[in-house]
Tab-separated table of C-alpha atoms in Angstrom:
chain	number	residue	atom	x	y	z
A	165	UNK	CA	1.520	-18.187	-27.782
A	166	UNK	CA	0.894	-15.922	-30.354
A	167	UNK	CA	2.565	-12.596	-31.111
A	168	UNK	CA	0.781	-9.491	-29.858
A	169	UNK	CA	1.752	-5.748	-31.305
A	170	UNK	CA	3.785	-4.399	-29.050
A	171	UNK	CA	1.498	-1.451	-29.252
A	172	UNK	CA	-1.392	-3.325	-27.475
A	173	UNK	CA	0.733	-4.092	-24.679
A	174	UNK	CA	-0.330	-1.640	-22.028
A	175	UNK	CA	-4.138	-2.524	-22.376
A	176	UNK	CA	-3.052	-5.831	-20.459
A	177	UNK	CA	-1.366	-3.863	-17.504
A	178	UNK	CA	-3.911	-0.361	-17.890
A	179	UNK	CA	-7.016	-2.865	-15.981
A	180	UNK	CA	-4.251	-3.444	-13.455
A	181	UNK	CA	-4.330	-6.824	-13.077
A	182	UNK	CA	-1.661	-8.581	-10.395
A	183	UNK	CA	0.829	-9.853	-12.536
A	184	UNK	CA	4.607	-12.488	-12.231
A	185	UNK	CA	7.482	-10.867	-13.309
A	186	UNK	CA	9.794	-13.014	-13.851
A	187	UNK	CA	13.888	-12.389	-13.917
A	188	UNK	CA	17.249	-14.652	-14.406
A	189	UNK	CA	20.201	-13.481	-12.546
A	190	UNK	CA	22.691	-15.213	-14.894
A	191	UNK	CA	22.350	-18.621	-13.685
A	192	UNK	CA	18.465	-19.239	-12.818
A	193	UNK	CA	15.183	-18.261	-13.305
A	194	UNK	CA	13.169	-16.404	-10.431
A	195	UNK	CA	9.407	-14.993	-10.316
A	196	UNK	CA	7.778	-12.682	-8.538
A	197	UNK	CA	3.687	-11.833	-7.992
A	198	UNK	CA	4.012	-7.824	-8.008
A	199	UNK	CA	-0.059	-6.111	-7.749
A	200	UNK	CA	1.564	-2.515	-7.585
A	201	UNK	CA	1.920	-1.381	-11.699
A	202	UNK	CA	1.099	1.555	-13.712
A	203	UNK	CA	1.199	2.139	-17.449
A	204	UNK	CA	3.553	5.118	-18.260
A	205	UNK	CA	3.074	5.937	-21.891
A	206	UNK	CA	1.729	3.361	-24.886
A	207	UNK	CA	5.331	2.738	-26.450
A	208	UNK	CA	4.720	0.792	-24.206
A	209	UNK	CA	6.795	2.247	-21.033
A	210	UNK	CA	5.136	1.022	-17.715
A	211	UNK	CA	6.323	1.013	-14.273
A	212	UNK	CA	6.554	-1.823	-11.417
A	213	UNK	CA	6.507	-0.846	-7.682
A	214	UNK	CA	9.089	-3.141	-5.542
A	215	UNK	CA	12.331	-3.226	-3.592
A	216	UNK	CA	15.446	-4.297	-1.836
A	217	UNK	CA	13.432	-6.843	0.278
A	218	UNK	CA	12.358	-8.513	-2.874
A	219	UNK	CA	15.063	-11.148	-4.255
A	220	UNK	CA	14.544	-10.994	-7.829
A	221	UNK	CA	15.200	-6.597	-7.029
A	222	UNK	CA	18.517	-7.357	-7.676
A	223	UNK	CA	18.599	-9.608	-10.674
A	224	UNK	CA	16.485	-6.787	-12.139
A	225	UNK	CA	19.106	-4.126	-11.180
A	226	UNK	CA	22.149	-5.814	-12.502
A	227	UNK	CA	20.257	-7.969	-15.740
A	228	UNK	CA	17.747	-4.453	-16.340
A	229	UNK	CA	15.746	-7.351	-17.725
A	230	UNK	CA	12.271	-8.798	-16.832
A	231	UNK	CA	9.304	-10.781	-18.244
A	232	UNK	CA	5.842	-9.358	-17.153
A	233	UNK	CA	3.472	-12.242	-17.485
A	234	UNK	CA	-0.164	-11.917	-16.413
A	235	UNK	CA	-1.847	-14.996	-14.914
A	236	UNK	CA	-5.677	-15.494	-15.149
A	237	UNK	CA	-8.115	-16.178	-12.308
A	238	UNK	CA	-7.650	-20.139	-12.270
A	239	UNK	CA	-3.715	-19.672	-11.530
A	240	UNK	CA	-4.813	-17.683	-8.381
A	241	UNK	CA	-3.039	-19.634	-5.768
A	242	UNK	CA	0.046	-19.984	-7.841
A	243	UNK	CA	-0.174	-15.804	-7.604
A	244	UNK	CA	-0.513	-15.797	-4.074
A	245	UNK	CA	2.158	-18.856	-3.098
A	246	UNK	CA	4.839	-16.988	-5.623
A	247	UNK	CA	3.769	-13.944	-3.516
A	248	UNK	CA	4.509	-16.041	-0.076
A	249	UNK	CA	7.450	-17.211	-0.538
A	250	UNK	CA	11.247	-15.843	-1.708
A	251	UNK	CA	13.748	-16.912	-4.507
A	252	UNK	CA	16.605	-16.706	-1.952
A	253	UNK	CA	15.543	-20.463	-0.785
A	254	UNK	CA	12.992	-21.742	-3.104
A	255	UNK	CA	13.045	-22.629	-6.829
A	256	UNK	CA	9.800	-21.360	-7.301
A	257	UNK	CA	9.331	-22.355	-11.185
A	258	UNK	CA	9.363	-26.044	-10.213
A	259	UNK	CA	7.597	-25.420	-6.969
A	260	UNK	CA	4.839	-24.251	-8.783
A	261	UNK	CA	5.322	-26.005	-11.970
A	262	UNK	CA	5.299	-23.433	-13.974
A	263	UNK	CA	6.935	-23.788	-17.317
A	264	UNK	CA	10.008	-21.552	-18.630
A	265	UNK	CA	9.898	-20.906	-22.691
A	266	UNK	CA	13.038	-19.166	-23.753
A	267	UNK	CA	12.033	-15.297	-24.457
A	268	UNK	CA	13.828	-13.655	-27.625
A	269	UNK	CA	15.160	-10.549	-26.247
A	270	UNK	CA	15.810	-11.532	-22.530
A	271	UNK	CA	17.127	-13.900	-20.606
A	272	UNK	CA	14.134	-13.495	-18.157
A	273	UNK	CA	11.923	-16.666	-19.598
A	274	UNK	CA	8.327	-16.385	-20.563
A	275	UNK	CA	5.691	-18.667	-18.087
A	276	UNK	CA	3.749	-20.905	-20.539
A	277	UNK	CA	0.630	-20.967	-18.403
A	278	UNK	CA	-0.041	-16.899	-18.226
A	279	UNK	CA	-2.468	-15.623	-20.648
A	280	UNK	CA	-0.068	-13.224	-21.871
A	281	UNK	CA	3.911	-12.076	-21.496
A	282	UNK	CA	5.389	-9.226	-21.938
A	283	UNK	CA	9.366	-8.891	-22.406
A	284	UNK	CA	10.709	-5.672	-20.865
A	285	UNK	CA	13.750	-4.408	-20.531
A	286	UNK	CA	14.778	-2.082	-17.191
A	287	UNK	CA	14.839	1.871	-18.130
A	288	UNK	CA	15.770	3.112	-14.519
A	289	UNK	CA	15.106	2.365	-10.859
A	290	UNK	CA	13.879	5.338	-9.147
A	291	UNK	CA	15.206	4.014	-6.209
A	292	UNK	CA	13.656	6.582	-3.871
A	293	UNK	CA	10.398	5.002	-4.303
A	294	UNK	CA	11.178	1.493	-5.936
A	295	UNK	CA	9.467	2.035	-8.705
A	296	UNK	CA	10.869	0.274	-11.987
A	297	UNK	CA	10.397	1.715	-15.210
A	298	UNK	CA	9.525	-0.635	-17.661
A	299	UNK	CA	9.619	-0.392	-21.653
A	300	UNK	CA	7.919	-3.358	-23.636
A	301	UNK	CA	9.990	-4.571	-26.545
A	302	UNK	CA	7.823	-7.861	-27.647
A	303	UNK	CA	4.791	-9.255	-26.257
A	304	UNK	CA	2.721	-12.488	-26.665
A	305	UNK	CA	-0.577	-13.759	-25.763
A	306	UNK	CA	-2.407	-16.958	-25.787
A	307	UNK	CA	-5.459	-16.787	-27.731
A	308	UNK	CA	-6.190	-20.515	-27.310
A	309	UNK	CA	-6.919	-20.252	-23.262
A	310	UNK	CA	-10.826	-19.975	-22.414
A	311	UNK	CA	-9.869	-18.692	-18.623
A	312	UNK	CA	-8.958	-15.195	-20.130
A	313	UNK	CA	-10.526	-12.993	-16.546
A	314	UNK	CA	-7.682	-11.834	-14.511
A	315	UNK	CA	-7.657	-11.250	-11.010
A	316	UNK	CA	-7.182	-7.297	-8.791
A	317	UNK	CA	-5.024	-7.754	-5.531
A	318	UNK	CA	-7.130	-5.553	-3.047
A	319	UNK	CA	-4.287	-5.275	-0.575
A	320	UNK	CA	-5.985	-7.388	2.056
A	321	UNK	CA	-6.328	-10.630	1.219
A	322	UNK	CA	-8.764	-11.042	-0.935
A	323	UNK	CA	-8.721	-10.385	-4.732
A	324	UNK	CA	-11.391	-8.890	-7.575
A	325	UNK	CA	-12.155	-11.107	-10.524
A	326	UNK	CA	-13.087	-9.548	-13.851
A	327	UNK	CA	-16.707	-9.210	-14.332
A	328	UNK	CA	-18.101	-7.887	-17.777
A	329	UNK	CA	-16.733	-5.793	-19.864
A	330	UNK	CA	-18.517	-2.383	-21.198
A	331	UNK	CA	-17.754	-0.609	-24.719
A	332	UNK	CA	-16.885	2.887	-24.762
A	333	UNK	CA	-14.905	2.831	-27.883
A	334	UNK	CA	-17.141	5.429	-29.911
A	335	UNK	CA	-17.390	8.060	-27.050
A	336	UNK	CA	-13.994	7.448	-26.844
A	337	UNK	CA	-12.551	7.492	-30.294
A	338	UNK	CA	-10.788	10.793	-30.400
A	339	UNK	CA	-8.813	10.057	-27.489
A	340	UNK	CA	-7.933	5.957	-28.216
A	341	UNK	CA	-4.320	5.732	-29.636
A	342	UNK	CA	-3.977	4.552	-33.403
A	343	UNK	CA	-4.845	0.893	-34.141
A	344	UNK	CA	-6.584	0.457	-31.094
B	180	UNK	CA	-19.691	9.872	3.922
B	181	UNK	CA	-17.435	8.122	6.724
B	182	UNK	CA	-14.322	8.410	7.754
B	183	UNK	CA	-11.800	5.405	6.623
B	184	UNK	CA	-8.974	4.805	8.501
B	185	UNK	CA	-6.079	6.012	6.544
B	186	UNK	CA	-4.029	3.007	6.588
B	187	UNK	CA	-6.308	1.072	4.300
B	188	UNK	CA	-6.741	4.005	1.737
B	189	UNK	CA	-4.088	1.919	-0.353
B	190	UNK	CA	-6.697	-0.900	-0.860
B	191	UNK	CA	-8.868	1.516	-2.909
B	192	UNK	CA	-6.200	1.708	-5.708
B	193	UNK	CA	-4.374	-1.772	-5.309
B	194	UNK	CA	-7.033	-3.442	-7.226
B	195	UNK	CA	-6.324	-0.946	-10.170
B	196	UNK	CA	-10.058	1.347	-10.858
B	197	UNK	CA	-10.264	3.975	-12.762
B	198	UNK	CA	-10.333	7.201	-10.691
B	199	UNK	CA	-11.189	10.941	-10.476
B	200	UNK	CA	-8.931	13.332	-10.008
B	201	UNK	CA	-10.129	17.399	-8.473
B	202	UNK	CA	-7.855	19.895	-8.001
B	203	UNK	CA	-8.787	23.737	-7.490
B	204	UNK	CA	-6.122	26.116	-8.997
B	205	UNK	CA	-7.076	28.736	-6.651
B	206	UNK	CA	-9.876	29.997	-7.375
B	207	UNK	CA	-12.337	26.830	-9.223
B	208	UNK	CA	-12.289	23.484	-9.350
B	209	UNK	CA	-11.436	20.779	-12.142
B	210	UNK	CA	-11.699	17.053	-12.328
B	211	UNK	CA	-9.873	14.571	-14.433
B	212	UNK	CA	-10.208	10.704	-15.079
B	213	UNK	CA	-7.407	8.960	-14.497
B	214	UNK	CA	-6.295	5.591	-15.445
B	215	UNK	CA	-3.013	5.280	-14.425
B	216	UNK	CA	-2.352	4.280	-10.901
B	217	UNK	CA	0.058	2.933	-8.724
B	218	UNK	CA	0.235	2.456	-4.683
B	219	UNK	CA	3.973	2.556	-3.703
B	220	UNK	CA	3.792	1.822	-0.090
B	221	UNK	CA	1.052	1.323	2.807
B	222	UNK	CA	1.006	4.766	4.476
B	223	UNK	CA	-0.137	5.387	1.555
B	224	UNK	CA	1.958	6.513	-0.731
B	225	UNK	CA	0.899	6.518	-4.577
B	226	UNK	CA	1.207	7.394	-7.574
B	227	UNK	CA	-0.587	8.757	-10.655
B	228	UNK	CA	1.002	9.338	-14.181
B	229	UNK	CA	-0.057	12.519	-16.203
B	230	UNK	CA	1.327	15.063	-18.332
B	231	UNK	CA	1.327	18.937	-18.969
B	232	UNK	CA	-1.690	18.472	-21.903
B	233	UNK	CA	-3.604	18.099	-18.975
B	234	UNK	CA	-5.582	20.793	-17.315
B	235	UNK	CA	-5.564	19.749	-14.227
B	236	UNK	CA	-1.821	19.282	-14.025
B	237	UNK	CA	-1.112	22.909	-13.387
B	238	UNK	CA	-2.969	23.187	-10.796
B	239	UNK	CA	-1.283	19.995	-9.290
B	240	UNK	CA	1.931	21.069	-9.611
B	241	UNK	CA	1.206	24.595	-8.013
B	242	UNK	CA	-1.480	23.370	-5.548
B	243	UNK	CA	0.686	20.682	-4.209
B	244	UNK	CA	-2.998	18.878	-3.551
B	245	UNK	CA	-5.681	17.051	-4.989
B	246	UNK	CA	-8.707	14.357	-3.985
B	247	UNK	CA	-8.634	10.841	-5.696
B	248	UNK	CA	-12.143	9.884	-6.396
B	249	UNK	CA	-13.008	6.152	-6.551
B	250	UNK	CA	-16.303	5.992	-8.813
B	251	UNK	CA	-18.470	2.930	-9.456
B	252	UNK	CA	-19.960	1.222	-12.751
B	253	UNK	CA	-23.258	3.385	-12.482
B	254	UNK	CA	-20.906	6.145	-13.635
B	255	UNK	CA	-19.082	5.411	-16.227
B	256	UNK	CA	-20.673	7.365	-18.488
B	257	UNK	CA	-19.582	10.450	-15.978
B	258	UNK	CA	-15.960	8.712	-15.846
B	259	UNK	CA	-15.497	8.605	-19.887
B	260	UNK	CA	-17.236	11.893	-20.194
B	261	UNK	CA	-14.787	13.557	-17.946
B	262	UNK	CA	-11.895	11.791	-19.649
B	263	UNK	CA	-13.081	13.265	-22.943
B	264	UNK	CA	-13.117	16.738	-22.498
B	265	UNK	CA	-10.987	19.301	-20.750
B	266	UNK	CA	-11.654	21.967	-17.540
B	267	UNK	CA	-9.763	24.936	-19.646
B	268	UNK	CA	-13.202	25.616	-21.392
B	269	UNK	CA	-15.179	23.687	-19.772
B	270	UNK	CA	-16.815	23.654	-15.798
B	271	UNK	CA	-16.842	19.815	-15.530
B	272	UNK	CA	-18.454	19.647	-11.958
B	273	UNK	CA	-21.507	21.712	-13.259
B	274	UNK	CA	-21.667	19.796	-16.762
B	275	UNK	CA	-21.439	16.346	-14.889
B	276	UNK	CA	-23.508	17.142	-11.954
B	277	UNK	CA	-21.100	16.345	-9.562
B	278	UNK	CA	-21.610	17.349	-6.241
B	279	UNK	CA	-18.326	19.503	-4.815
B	280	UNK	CA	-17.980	18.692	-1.045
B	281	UNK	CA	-15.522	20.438	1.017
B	282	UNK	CA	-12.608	18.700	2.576
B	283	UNK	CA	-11.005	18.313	5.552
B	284	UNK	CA	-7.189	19.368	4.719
B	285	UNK	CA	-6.846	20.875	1.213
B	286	UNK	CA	-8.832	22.757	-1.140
B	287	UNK	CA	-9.335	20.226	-4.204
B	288	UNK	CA	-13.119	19.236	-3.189
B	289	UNK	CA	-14.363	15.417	-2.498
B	290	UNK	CA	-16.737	14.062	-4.806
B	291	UNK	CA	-20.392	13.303	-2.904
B	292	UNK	CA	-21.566	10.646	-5.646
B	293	UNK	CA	-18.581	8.470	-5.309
B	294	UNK	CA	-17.871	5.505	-3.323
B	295	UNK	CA	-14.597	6.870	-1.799
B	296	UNK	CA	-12.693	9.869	-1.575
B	297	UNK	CA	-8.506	10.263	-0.727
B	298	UNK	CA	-7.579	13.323	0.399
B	299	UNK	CA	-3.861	13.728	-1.189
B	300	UNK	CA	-0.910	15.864	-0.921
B	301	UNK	CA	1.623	15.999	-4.129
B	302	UNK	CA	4.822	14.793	-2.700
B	303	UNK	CA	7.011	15.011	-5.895
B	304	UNK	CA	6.633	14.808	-9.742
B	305	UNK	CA	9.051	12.926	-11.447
B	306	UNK	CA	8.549	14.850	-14.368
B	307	UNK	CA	10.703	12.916	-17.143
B	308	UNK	CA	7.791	10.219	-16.865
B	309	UNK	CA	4.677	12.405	-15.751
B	310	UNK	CA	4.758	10.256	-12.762
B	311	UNK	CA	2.981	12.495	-9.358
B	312	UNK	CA	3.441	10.916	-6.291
B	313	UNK	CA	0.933	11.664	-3.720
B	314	UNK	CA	0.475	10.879	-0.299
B	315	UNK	CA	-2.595	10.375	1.356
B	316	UNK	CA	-3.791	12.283	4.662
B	317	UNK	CA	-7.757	11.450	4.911
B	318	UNK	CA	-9.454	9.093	3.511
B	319	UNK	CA	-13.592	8.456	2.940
B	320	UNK	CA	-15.831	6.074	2.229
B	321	UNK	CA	-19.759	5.733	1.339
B	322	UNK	CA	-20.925	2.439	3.025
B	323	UNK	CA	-24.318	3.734	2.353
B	324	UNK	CA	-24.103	3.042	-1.562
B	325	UNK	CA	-25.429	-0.291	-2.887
B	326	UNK	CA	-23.160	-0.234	-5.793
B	327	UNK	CA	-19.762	-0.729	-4.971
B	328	UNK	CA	-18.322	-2.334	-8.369
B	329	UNK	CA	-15.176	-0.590	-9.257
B	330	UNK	CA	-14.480	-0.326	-13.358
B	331	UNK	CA	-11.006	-0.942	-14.903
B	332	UNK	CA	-10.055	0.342	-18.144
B	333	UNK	CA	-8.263	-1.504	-20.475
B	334	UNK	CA	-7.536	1.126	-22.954
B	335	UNK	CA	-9.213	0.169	-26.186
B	336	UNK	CA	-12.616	1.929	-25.226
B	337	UNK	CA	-13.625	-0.688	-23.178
B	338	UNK	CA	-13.879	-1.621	-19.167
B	339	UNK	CA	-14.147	-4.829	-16.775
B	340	UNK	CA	-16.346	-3.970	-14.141
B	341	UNK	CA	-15.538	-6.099	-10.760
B	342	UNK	CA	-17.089	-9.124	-10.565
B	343	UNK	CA	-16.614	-11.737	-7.576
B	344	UNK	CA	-14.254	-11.625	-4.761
B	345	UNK	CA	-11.656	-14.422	-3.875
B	346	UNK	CA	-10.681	-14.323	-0.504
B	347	UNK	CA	-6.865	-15.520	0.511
B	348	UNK	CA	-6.253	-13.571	3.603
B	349	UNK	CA	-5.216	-17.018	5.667
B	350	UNK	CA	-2.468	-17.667	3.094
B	351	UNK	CA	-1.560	-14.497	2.926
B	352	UNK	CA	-1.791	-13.553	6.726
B	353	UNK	CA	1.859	-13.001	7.336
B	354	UNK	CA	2.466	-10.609	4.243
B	355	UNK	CA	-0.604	-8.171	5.292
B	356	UNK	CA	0.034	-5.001	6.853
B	357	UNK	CA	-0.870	-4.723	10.059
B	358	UNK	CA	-4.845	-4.267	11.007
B	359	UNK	CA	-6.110	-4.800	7.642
């Protein structure tokens, strides 16, 4: 995996892709398929959308640590059996053989198969609504992979696959942060 | 446009499009594009991330209301357009040629050339992150239109426009809310 400016890192959750966070509560790894994100600001801060009933919720409370890594459209099934299952009884890296490189800045590890990971550290829970707030301190991304379309949770099931992609850059210029 | 049955409003902004935002201040209406999104729960509850160099956020704030508009690929010359400039000089329905249709149960209008519409009360705005949580009280939907691909900016100047659709909902039957 290659280094990616940290200033690049919210154009991998802005399309809203679903995406495994991953966490480590001191003594193992745990991962998570979360579809509910939003970019806050292009430091980058961004924000996650879960809860109490979630198992990694509390290694993210008590580490304020977590890897956001996005998987791509052939890892599908891995996103929906990490979705399907819970931490509490199942180690789901080996379950789904996915493979744990050592992050630098957190002890959350990075997954070796996503197209890209993001190491974030926990600003604050707003606990009335479970949202996490998010700020990116390093990300990565894996220029070698062809599979580079993610997938869209719809909410019921079934899931969006990127299509093509449309430039808008020069209509857009004024607005686009620098080095963009 | 027909009715949608509120409860599966949320699986308009799951997947992650890029929406349109009207408000009316009272006494005219405004429209921003808004890529920042975030469902929070299934009632629906969501949320959108904005800021006070917005024109539209004044209005949200003192309205208390606004309609999310879900537009499709054939306009996303309308959707960067509106991102680009800004309804304190500018009458962005007229200049667009959007068609302003009245709602059911607040004043921000509903958007006749888009695929859906949310009609959406501002709950709270956590305003240390811009973050406007809205709830959702009607919800509509244009089964008429052939074009139903969403677009998803990534926040370079470019968008993925929906391609094909995965469906999981056996796997993930026990995780779905109920009657989606």
């Amino acid at each position: 995996m290659e280094h990616l400016p940290i200033r690049r890192a919210f154009t991998l959750i802005e399309p809203g892709p679903a995406v495994l966070v991953t966490t480590n509560d001191g003594s193992k790894n745990n991962v998570m398929t979360i579809t509910w994100t939003m970019v806050l600001d292009f430091t980058p801060t961004f924000a996650i959308t879960t809860g109490p009933w979630n198992h990694s919720y509390a290694a993210l409370r008590e580490s304020k640590e977590c890897v956001v890594a996005i998987p791509t459209v052939d890892m599908i099934d891995t996103v929906v059996g990490v979705g399907s299952c819970s931490g509490s009884d199942t180690d789901k890296f080996a379950k789904f053989h996915l493979a744990a490189v050592t992050a630098r800045h957190v002890r959350a590890p990075l997954i070796r198969q996503c197209l890209a990971n993001i190491e974030c550290r926990v600003v604050e829970i707003v606990e009335r609504y479970g949202i996490v707030v998010l700020r990116g301190v390093e990300a990565w991304f894996d220029g070698s992979r062809k599979e580079k379309r993610t997938i869209h949770a719809v909410g019921d099931g079934t899931f969006v696959v990127d299509g093509r992609r449309i430039d808008r850059k020069e209509m857009m210029r004024s607005k686009l942060p620098d080095g963009l």
